[in-house]
Amino acid sequence: MAVTMVKKQAGLTGNSAVAYAMKQINPDVCAAYPITPSTQIMEDFSSYVADGKVDTELITAESEHSAMSACIGASAAGARVMTATSSQGLALMWEMLYIASGLRLPIVLANVNRALSAPINIHCDHSDSMGARDSGWIQIYSETVQEAYDNLFQAVRIAESEKVLLPVMVCLDGFITSHAIENISLLEDAEVSQFVGGYKAQHPMLDTDNPVTYGAMTLPDSYIIFKHQQSEAIGRAKDVVVEVGKEFGNRFGREYGLMEKYRLDDADVAIVILSSAAGTTKVAVDELRAKGKKVGLLRPRLFRPFPFKEIADALKSIKAVACLDRVDSFSGFGSPLFNEIRSTLYEFEKRPKVINKIFGLGGRDYKVKDAVGVFEELLKIAETGKVETLIKYITL
Amino acid sequence: MSTQAATASVPYKEKKPFDYTSYMRKGKLPHIWCPGCGHGVVMKSLLRAIHATGIDQDNIAMVSGIGCSSRTPGYLDFNTLHTLHGRAIAYATGLKLAKPKLKVIVTTGDGDALAIGGNHFIHACRRNMDMVILVYNNYIYGMTSGQSSPTTPQNMIATTARYGSIEPTFDTCDLAKAAGATFVARGTAYHCQELEKTLYEAIMHKGMAVVDILDSCPTYYGRFNKFKSASEMMEKIEKDGTISVAQAAKMTPEQLQGKLVRGVIHKAERAEYCEEYEKLMEKAQGK
């Protein structure tokens, strides 16, 4: 459902909120292909295009492969470009994800997290975006509809920052966030245009007086130099995320950082978890705190680049930490959050015990009692110093 | 390796009523198709055609991609493979090469076969591998709520074409014929008895058989384009919008304007891929 009235508050699904944010950003080009559960984003957005509410050129491509290719072409030409997808759609964009980041094109993609086939499943887990975690895209994970909406504006600023110039993926949980209606605060159109500003590409292909080439052949003498520059750029993105989140907070009263800490400062044990499942975990934290147990939560918002220093600082004095991954990095040593966090904490002489739980694949419910169960196990580890099982599936 | 497809050589003869559920996975019912959708009619026509061929159900492999049409194999008790959006034909190609004795039937839709899977579609036609591709053509992406597809007629409304689609369409049959398919036909859910016969011929054909099956999506295409009911869609699009090959032969191009021809449109004989492959293997092995 397209939002036709601008109010300060509106009940919107995650998808409608993302589409509305895109409308307010008014990008030059969107290219997309339908896929559950992100379809509604482009469906709403196509209404804004049809009704003349935006100046965007909408390309209804014949596949996600073509959609991302069109985004790359448009971005290289100098346009501000956005798109949305999920799951297999992101998987079909894979080849181009690396092109977008390698060509340093500030495309913004809303990824509505959904499990990858097979077997086929349309519900939430993070196997799609986590598979793309090394593709050179900045990844921001949103807990709520409000955050997904707010993240879109920040993503544009982060992507287009001269210090960065990289594509950004804003993730929100399929169905749980994309289809749930939440009462959110909307920004005024003028506030959005002031915040995101106009976009002037530094090296547009359409500037025919200053011809440039994108993606030219690089042999062993030069390829690694480009990749090194790209690596430095994504590293710089961390500070830009903080700056942009702060400015957003100053202007609109909702500040965002690299992570959210919930009752963590004096905690003995903590769960680290991404996106909407953090909400469920917070309920468990409150329940156990009421019983005097010192438990807390850390929700990374920025996953790529991984803010290892800040996360290590937040966790180093905790006794036991459980990383809850909504994805299995098959036959790896645990899943992505666990990998990053355990590796990060290795620097410290005295470091927490870290365990990994794989949960909620393909939309399996993750309940308060599941979080409580993990906290109880952590409290036992904190007490005895002994870990029984390092990596384990829960919610089975 | 025998490349003989497991087809019976009996001419088409309508069989006596039989129990459809003997070909179905009853536990998978009820199906997900909307009231008024013709996919169930197509599925029953297909079962009657398969029954008429006498092919053992264990010798049939059905492959599908993603979309409403692609749910068909889930309900049917054959060897079935539910794959990725657009990729059914590619999976089926591998399956047929590995098990050339199986009769391979792909159920796909206009978006699945002609947009995201368009490349596989034309190359499969070019190879002329023994396979049946059934395109359930409802001019829209039904499963994701009605976006325009490569067969959405110009000026018609879709979720992503609020004031009418401006894109020219693919004619599935022209495309298949031009790409090299050796059996090309069109049917509709409305003419379900005729469809049964067409499907029978498609299954019995050796080589690539493509059947474009006009079908209705009252939930999205119908509502967007102000059709009053599913039956009105069937009448206007499938009945009044088509004409049989025999009738079409007597009409002038002007009279045929705006009509789609129904029945077997093209039939040719050409080397079948699996047989050519076997010959090549024999040659390479010096037999």
PDB file of C-alpha atoms in Angstrom, chain A residues 9-197:
ATOM      1  CA  GLN A   9       3.319   9.119  12.414  1.00  0.00           C
ATOM      2  CA  ALA A  10       2.086   6.255  10.287  1.00  0.00           C
ATOM      3  CA  GLY A  11       1.449   2.547  10.689  1.00  0.00           C
ATOM      4  CA  LEU A  12       3.520   0.941   7.964  1.00  0.00           C
ATOM      5  CA  THR A  13       4.910  -2.462   7.118  1.00  0.00           C
ATOM      6  CA  GLY A  14       8.680  -2.688   6.769  1.00  0.00           C
ATOM      7  CA  ASN A  15       8.318  -2.923   3.007  1.00  0.00           C
ATOM      8  CA  SER A  16       6.024   0.102   2.744  1.00  0.00           C
ATOM      9  CA  ALA A  17       8.333   2.087   4.987  1.00  0.00           C
ATOM     10  CA  VAL A  18      11.331   1.247   2.794  1.00  0.00           C
ATOM     11  CA  ALA A  19       9.369   2.152  -0.332  1.00  0.00           C
ATOM     12  CA  TYR A  20       8.302   5.426   1.266  1.00  0.00           C
ATOM     13  CA  ALA A  21      11.900   6.207   2.201  1.00  0.00           C
ATOM     14  CA  MET A  22      12.862   5.537  -1.412  1.00  0.00           C
ATOM     15  CA  LYS A  23      10.111   7.873  -2.557  1.00  0.00           C
ATOM     16  CA  GLN A  24      11.442  10.595  -0.283  1.00  0.00           C
ATOM     17  CA  ILE A  25      15.008  10.006  -1.475  1.00  0.00           C
ATOM     18  CA  ASN A  26      13.753  10.178  -5.063  1.00  0.00           C
ATOM     19  CA  PRO A  27      16.607   8.278  -6.735  1.00  0.00           C
ATOM     20  CA  ASP A  28      17.326   8.717 -10.437  1.00  0.00           C
ATOM     21  CA  VAL A  29      17.077   5.038 -11.354  1.00  0.00           C
ATOM     22  CA  CYS A  30      15.639   1.859  -9.821  1.00  0.00           C
ATOM     23  CA  ALA A  31      15.893  -1.513 -11.533  1.00  0.00           C
ATOM     24  CA  ALA A  32      14.224  -4.497  -9.916  1.00  0.00           C
ATOM     25  CA  TYR A  33      12.587  -7.869 -10.316  1.00  0.00           C
ATOM     26  CA  PRO A  34       9.837  -9.314  -8.095  1.00  0.00           C
ATOM     27  CA  ILE A  35      10.707 -11.722  -5.290  1.00  0.00           C
ATOM     28  CA  THR A  36       9.027 -12.628  -2.041  1.00  0.00           C
ATOM     29  CA  PRO A  37       9.170 -11.050   0.556  1.00  0.00           C
ATOM     30  CA  SER A  38      10.643  -7.818  -0.839  1.00  0.00           C
ATOM     31  CA  THR A  39       8.208  -7.547  -3.757  1.00  0.00           C
ATOM     32  CA  GLN A  40       5.999  -5.012  -2.031  1.00  0.00           C
ATOM     33  CA  ILE A  41       8.833  -2.470  -1.897  1.00  0.00           C
ATOM     34  CA  MET A  42       9.012  -2.132  -5.658  1.00  0.00           C
ATOM     35  CA  GLU A  43       5.259  -2.591  -5.943  1.00  0.00           C
ATOM     36  CA  ASP A  44       4.671   0.487  -3.764  1.00  0.00           C
ATOM     37  CA  PHE A  45       7.499   2.306  -5.437  1.00  0.00           C
ATOM     38  CA  SER A  46       6.135   1.616  -8.923  1.00  0.00           C
ATOM     39  CA  SER A  47       2.945   3.402  -7.831  1.00  0.00           C
ATOM     40  CA  TYR A  48       4.971   6.438  -6.826  1.00  0.00           C
ATOM     41  CA  VAL A  49       6.614   6.331 -10.259  1.00  0.00           C
ATOM     42  CA  ALA A  50       3.300   5.909 -12.073  1.00  0.00           C
ATOM     43  CA  ASP A  51       1.698   8.739 -10.102  1.00  0.00           C
ATOM     44  CA  GLY A  52       4.567  11.091 -10.835  1.00  0.00           C
ATOM     45  CA  LYS A  53       5.540  11.391  -7.166  1.00  0.00           C
ATOM     46  CA  VAL A  54       9.176  10.713  -8.018  1.00  0.00           C
ATOM     47  CA  ASP A  55      11.432  11.494 -10.964  1.00  0.00           C
ATOM     48  CA  THR A  56      12.839   7.976 -10.982  1.00  0.00           C
ATOM     49  CA  GLU A  57      13.307   5.865 -14.089  1.00  0.00           C
ATOM     50  CA  LEU A  58      11.967   2.446 -13.105  1.00  0.00           C
ATOM     51  CA  ILE A  59      13.360  -0.518 -15.013  1.00  0.00           C
ATOM     52  CA  THR A  60      11.322  -3.703 -14.624  1.00  0.00           C
ATOM     53  CA  ALA A  61      14.130  -6.058 -15.576  1.00  0.00           C
ATOM     54  CA  GLU A  62      13.776  -9.685 -16.682  1.00  0.00           C
ATOM     55  CA  SER A  63      15.772 -11.044 -13.710  1.00  0.00           C
ATOM     56  CA  GLU A  64      17.770  -9.858 -10.727  1.00  0.00           C
ATOM     57  CA  HIS A  65      20.911 -10.521 -12.725  1.00  0.00           C
ATOM     58  CA  SER A  66      19.727  -7.907 -15.188  1.00  0.00           C
ATOM     59  CA  ALA A  67      18.341  -5.656 -12.448  1.00  0.00           C
ATOM     60  CA  MET A  68      21.705  -5.278 -10.716  1.00  0.00           C
ATOM     61  CA  SER A  69      23.445  -4.969 -14.087  1.00  0.00           C
ATOM     62  CA  ALA A  70      21.118  -2.077 -14.961  1.00  0.00           C
ATOM     63  CA  CYS A  71      21.789  -0.510 -11.546  1.00  0.00           C
ATOM     64  CA  ILE A  72      25.521  -0.693 -12.194  1.00  0.00           C
ATOM     65  CA  GLY A  73      25.185   0.857 -15.650  1.00  0.00           C
ATOM     66  CA  ALA A  74      23.021   3.657 -14.309  1.00  0.00           C
ATOM     67  CA  SER A  75      25.308   4.309 -11.354  1.00  0.00           C
ATOM     68  CA  ALA A  76      28.382   4.437 -13.570  1.00  0.00           C
ATOM     69  CA  ALA A  77      26.526   6.896 -15.772  1.00  0.00           C
ATOM     70  CA  GLY A  78      26.237   9.159 -12.740  1.00  0.00           C
ATOM     71  CA  ALA A  79      22.754   8.403 -11.390  1.00  0.00           C
ATOM     72  CA  ARG A  80      21.693   7.879  -7.780  1.00  0.00           C
ATOM     73  CA  VAL A  81      20.511   4.277  -7.851  1.00  0.00           C
ATOM     74  CA  MET A  82      18.489   2.095  -5.500  1.00  0.00           C
ATOM     75  CA  THR A  83      16.953  -1.379  -5.641  1.00  0.00           C
ATOM     76  CA  ALA A  84      15.480  -4.078  -3.424  1.00  0.00           C
ATOM     77  CA  THR A  85      15.575  -7.850  -3.364  1.00  0.00           C
ATOM     78  CA  SER A  86      15.639 -10.999  -1.219  1.00  0.00           C
ATOM     79  CA  SER A  87      17.160 -14.450  -1.063  1.00  0.00           C
ATOM     80  CA  GLN A  88      17.555 -16.035  -4.513  1.00  0.00           C
ATOM     81  CA  GLY A  89      17.279 -12.568  -5.981  1.00  0.00           C
ATOM     82  CA  LEU A  90      20.387 -11.503  -4.108  1.00  0.00           C
ATOM     83  CA  ALA A  91      21.999 -14.805  -5.035  1.00  0.00           C
ATOM     84  CA  LEU A  92      21.320 -14.141  -8.707  1.00  0.00           C
ATOM     85  CA  MET A  93      22.912 -10.693  -8.291  1.00  0.00           C
ATOM     86  CA  TRP A  94      26.050 -12.272  -6.842  1.00  0.00           C
ATOM     87  CA  GLU A  95      28.272 -11.820  -9.852  1.00  0.00           C
ATOM     88  CA  MET A  96      27.324  -8.157 -10.063  1.00  0.00           C
ATOM     89  CA  LEU A  97      27.626  -7.437  -6.330  1.00  0.00           C
ATOM     90  CA  TYR A  98      31.370  -7.688  -6.730  1.00  0.00           C
ATOM     91  CA  ILE A  99      31.271  -5.472  -9.820  1.00  0.00           C
ATOM     92  CA  ALA A 100      29.309  -2.777  -7.978  1.00  0.00           C
ATOM     93  CA  SER A 101      31.775  -2.682  -5.086  1.00  0.00           C
ATOM     94  CA  GLY A 102      34.828  -3.104  -7.315  1.00  0.00           C
ATOM     95  CA  LEU A 103      33.753  -0.189  -9.503  1.00  0.00           C
ATOM     96  CA  ARG A 104      33.081   1.842  -6.331  1.00  0.00           C
ATOM     97  CA  LEU A 105      29.478   2.576  -7.222  1.00  0.00           C
ATOM     98  CA  PRO A 106      27.339   3.931  -4.352  1.00  0.00           C
ATOM     99  CA  ILE A 107      24.216   1.859  -5.026  1.00  0.00           C
ATOM    100  CA  VAL A 108      21.792   1.329  -2.117  1.00  0.00           C
ATOM    101  CA  LEU A 109      20.008  -2.023  -1.926  1.00  0.00           C
ATOM    102  CA  ALA A 110      17.295  -2.977   0.559  1.00  0.00           C
ATOM    103  CA  ASN A 111      17.661  -6.688   1.218  1.00  0.00           C
ATOM    104  CA  VAL A 112      14.694  -8.300   2.893  1.00  0.00           C
ATOM    105  CA  ASN A 113      16.371 -11.315   4.498  1.00  0.00           C
ATOM    106  CA  ARG A 114      15.020 -14.689   3.434  1.00  0.00           C
ATOM    107  CA  ALA A 115      16.409 -18.218   3.487  1.00  0.00           C
ATOM    108  CA  LEU A 116      18.145 -19.619   0.434  1.00  0.00           C
ATOM    109  CA  SER A 117      16.849 -22.672  -1.426  1.00  0.00           C
ATOM    110  CA  ALA A 118      16.980 -25.745  -1.272  1.00  0.00           C
ATOM    111  CA  PRO A 119      14.612 -26.843   0.061  1.00  0.00           C
ATOM    112  CA  ILE A 120      12.590 -23.851  -0.991  1.00  0.00           C
ATOM    113  CA  ASN A 121      11.518 -21.568   1.832  1.00  0.00           C
ATOM    114  CA  ILE A 122      10.303 -17.984   1.736  1.00  0.00           C
ATOM    115  CA  HIS A 123      10.810 -17.072   5.396  1.00  0.00           C
ATOM    116  CA  CYS A 124      13.489 -15.246   7.298  1.00  0.00           C
ATOM    117  CA  ASP A 125      17.061 -16.154   7.888  1.00  0.00           C
ATOM    118  CA  HIS A 126      20.310 -14.441   7.013  1.00  0.00           C
ATOM    119  CA  SER A 127      21.791 -16.942   4.578  1.00  0.00           C
ATOM    120  CA  ASP A 128      21.289 -14.533   1.667  1.00  0.00           C
ATOM    121  CA  SER A 129      23.121 -11.450   2.945  1.00  0.00           C
ATOM    122  CA  MET A 130      25.651 -13.436   4.986  1.00  0.00           C
ATOM    123  CA  GLY A 131      26.705 -15.240   1.843  1.00  0.00           C
ATOM    124  CA  ALA A 132      27.410 -11.814   0.357  1.00  0.00           C
ATOM    125  CA  ARG A 133      29.373 -10.607   3.376  1.00  0.00           C
ATOM    126  CA  ASP A 134      32.686 -10.659   1.537  1.00  0.00           C
ATOM    127  CA  SER A 135      31.373  -9.010  -1.615  1.00  0.00           C
ATOM    128  CA  GLY A 136      32.651  -5.591  -0.620  1.00  0.00           C
ATOM    129  CA  TRP A 137      29.229  -4.160   0.210  1.00  0.00           C
ATOM    130  CA  ILE A 138      28.645  -2.273   3.425  1.00  0.00           C
ATOM    131  CA  GLN A 139      26.007  -4.154   5.417  1.00  0.00           C
ATOM    132  CA  ILE A 140      23.648  -2.593   7.945  1.00  0.00           C
ATOM    133  CA  TYR A 141      21.106  -4.776   9.793  1.00  0.00           C
ATOM    134  CA  SER A 142      17.832  -3.244  11.037  1.00  0.00           C
ATOM    135  CA  GLU A 143      15.901  -4.430  14.064  1.00  0.00           C
ATOM    136  CA  THR A 144      12.627  -2.614  13.459  1.00  0.00           C
ATOM    137  CA  VAL A 145      10.563  -0.965  10.742  1.00  0.00           C
ATOM    138  CA  GLN A 146      11.591   2.436  12.101  1.00  0.00           C
ATOM    139  CA  GLU A 147      15.230   1.526  11.880  1.00  0.00           C
ATOM    140  CA  ALA A 148      14.904   0.107   8.368  1.00  0.00           C
ATOM    141  CA  TYR A 149      13.247   3.368   7.297  1.00  0.00           C
ATOM    142  CA  ASP A 150      15.922   5.517   8.982  1.00  0.00           C
ATOM    143  CA  ASN A 151      18.756   3.340   7.684  1.00  0.00           C
ATOM    144  CA  LEU A 152      17.822   3.947   4.066  1.00  0.00           C
ATOM    145  CA  PHE A 153      18.565   7.688   4.317  1.00  0.00           C
ATOM    146  CA  GLN A 154      21.796   7.064   6.154  1.00  0.00           C
ATOM    147  CA  ALA A 155      22.794   4.412   3.616  1.00  0.00           C
ATOM    148  CA  VAL A 156      22.625   6.961   0.808  1.00  0.00           C
ATOM    149  CA  ARG A 157      24.904   9.328   2.710  1.00  0.00           C
ATOM    150  CA  ILE A 158      27.348   6.574   3.655  1.00  0.00           C
ATOM    151  CA  ALA A 159      27.509   5.144   0.133  1.00  0.00           C
ATOM    152  CA  GLU A 160      28.023   8.521  -1.505  1.00  0.00           C
ATOM    153  CA  SER A 161      30.547   9.819   1.013  1.00  0.00           C
ATOM    154  CA  GLU A 162      33.725  10.798  -0.825  1.00  0.00           C
ATOM    155  CA  LYS A 163      35.677   8.837   1.748  1.00  0.00           C
ATOM    156  CA  VAL A 164      33.741   5.685   0.906  1.00  0.00           C
ATOM    157  CA  LEU A 165      32.046   5.422  -2.519  1.00  0.00           C
ATOM    158  CA  LEU A 166      30.810   1.879  -2.034  1.00  0.00           C
ATOM    159  CA  PRO A 167      27.453   0.135  -2.305  1.00  0.00           C
ATOM    160  CA  VAL A 168      25.385  -0.344   0.835  1.00  0.00           C
ATOM    161  CA  MET A 169      22.997  -3.169   1.677  1.00  0.00           C
ATOM    162  CA  VAL A 170      20.328  -2.351   4.259  1.00  0.00           C
ATOM    163  CA  CYS A 171      18.947  -5.607   5.677  1.00  0.00           C
ATOM    164  CA  LEU A 172      15.625  -6.159   7.373  1.00  0.00           C
ATOM    165  CA  ASP A 173      14.048  -9.459   8.383  1.00  0.00           C
ATOM    166  CA  GLY A 174      11.679 -11.070   5.887  1.00  0.00           C
ATOM    167  CA  PHE A 175       8.033 -11.133   7.050  1.00  0.00           C
ATOM    168  CA  ILE A 176       8.971 -10.433  10.681  1.00  0.00           C
ATOM    169  CA  THR A 177       9.893  -6.849   9.802  1.00  0.00           C
ATOM    170  CA  SER A 178       8.923  -6.583   6.132  1.00  0.00           C
ATOM    171  CA  HIS A 179       5.281  -7.522   6.673  1.00  0.00           C
ATOM    172  CA  ALA A 180       4.672  -6.393  10.256  1.00  0.00           C
ATOM    173  CA  ILE A 181       2.914  -3.066  10.688  1.00  0.00           C
ATOM    174  CA  GLU A 182       4.651  -0.746  13.094  1.00  0.00           C
ATOM    175  CA  ASN A 183       3.758   2.788  14.076  1.00  0.00           C
ATOM    176  CA  ILE A 184       6.735   4.794  12.924  1.00  0.00           C
ATOM    177  CA  SER A 185       7.800   8.425  12.810  1.00  0.00           C
ATOM    178  CA  LEU A 186       8.123   9.750   9.293  1.00  0.00           C
ATOM    179  CA  LEU A 187      10.419  12.527   8.170  1.00  0.00           C
ATOM    180  CA  GLU A 188       9.173  15.420   6.088  1.00  0.00           C
ATOM    181  CA  ASP A 189      10.198  15.323   2.429  1.00  0.00           C
ATOM    182  CA  ALA A 190      12.150  18.564   2.884  1.00  0.00           C
ATOM    183  CA  GLU A 191      14.005  17.112   5.860  1.00  0.00           C
ATOM    184  CA  VAL A 192      14.983  14.105   3.759  1.00  0.00           C
ATOM    185  CA  SER A 193      16.225  16.165   0.834  1.00  0.00           C
ATOM    186  CA  GLN A 194      18.250  18.348   3.183  1.00  0.00           C
ATOM    187  CA  PHE A 195      19.747  15.295   4.850  1.00  0.00           C
ATOM    188  CA  VAL A 196      20.595  13.218   1.789  1.00  0.00           C
ATOM    189  CA  GLY A 197      21.390  16.221  -0.422  1.00  0.00           C
TER     190      GLY A 197
END
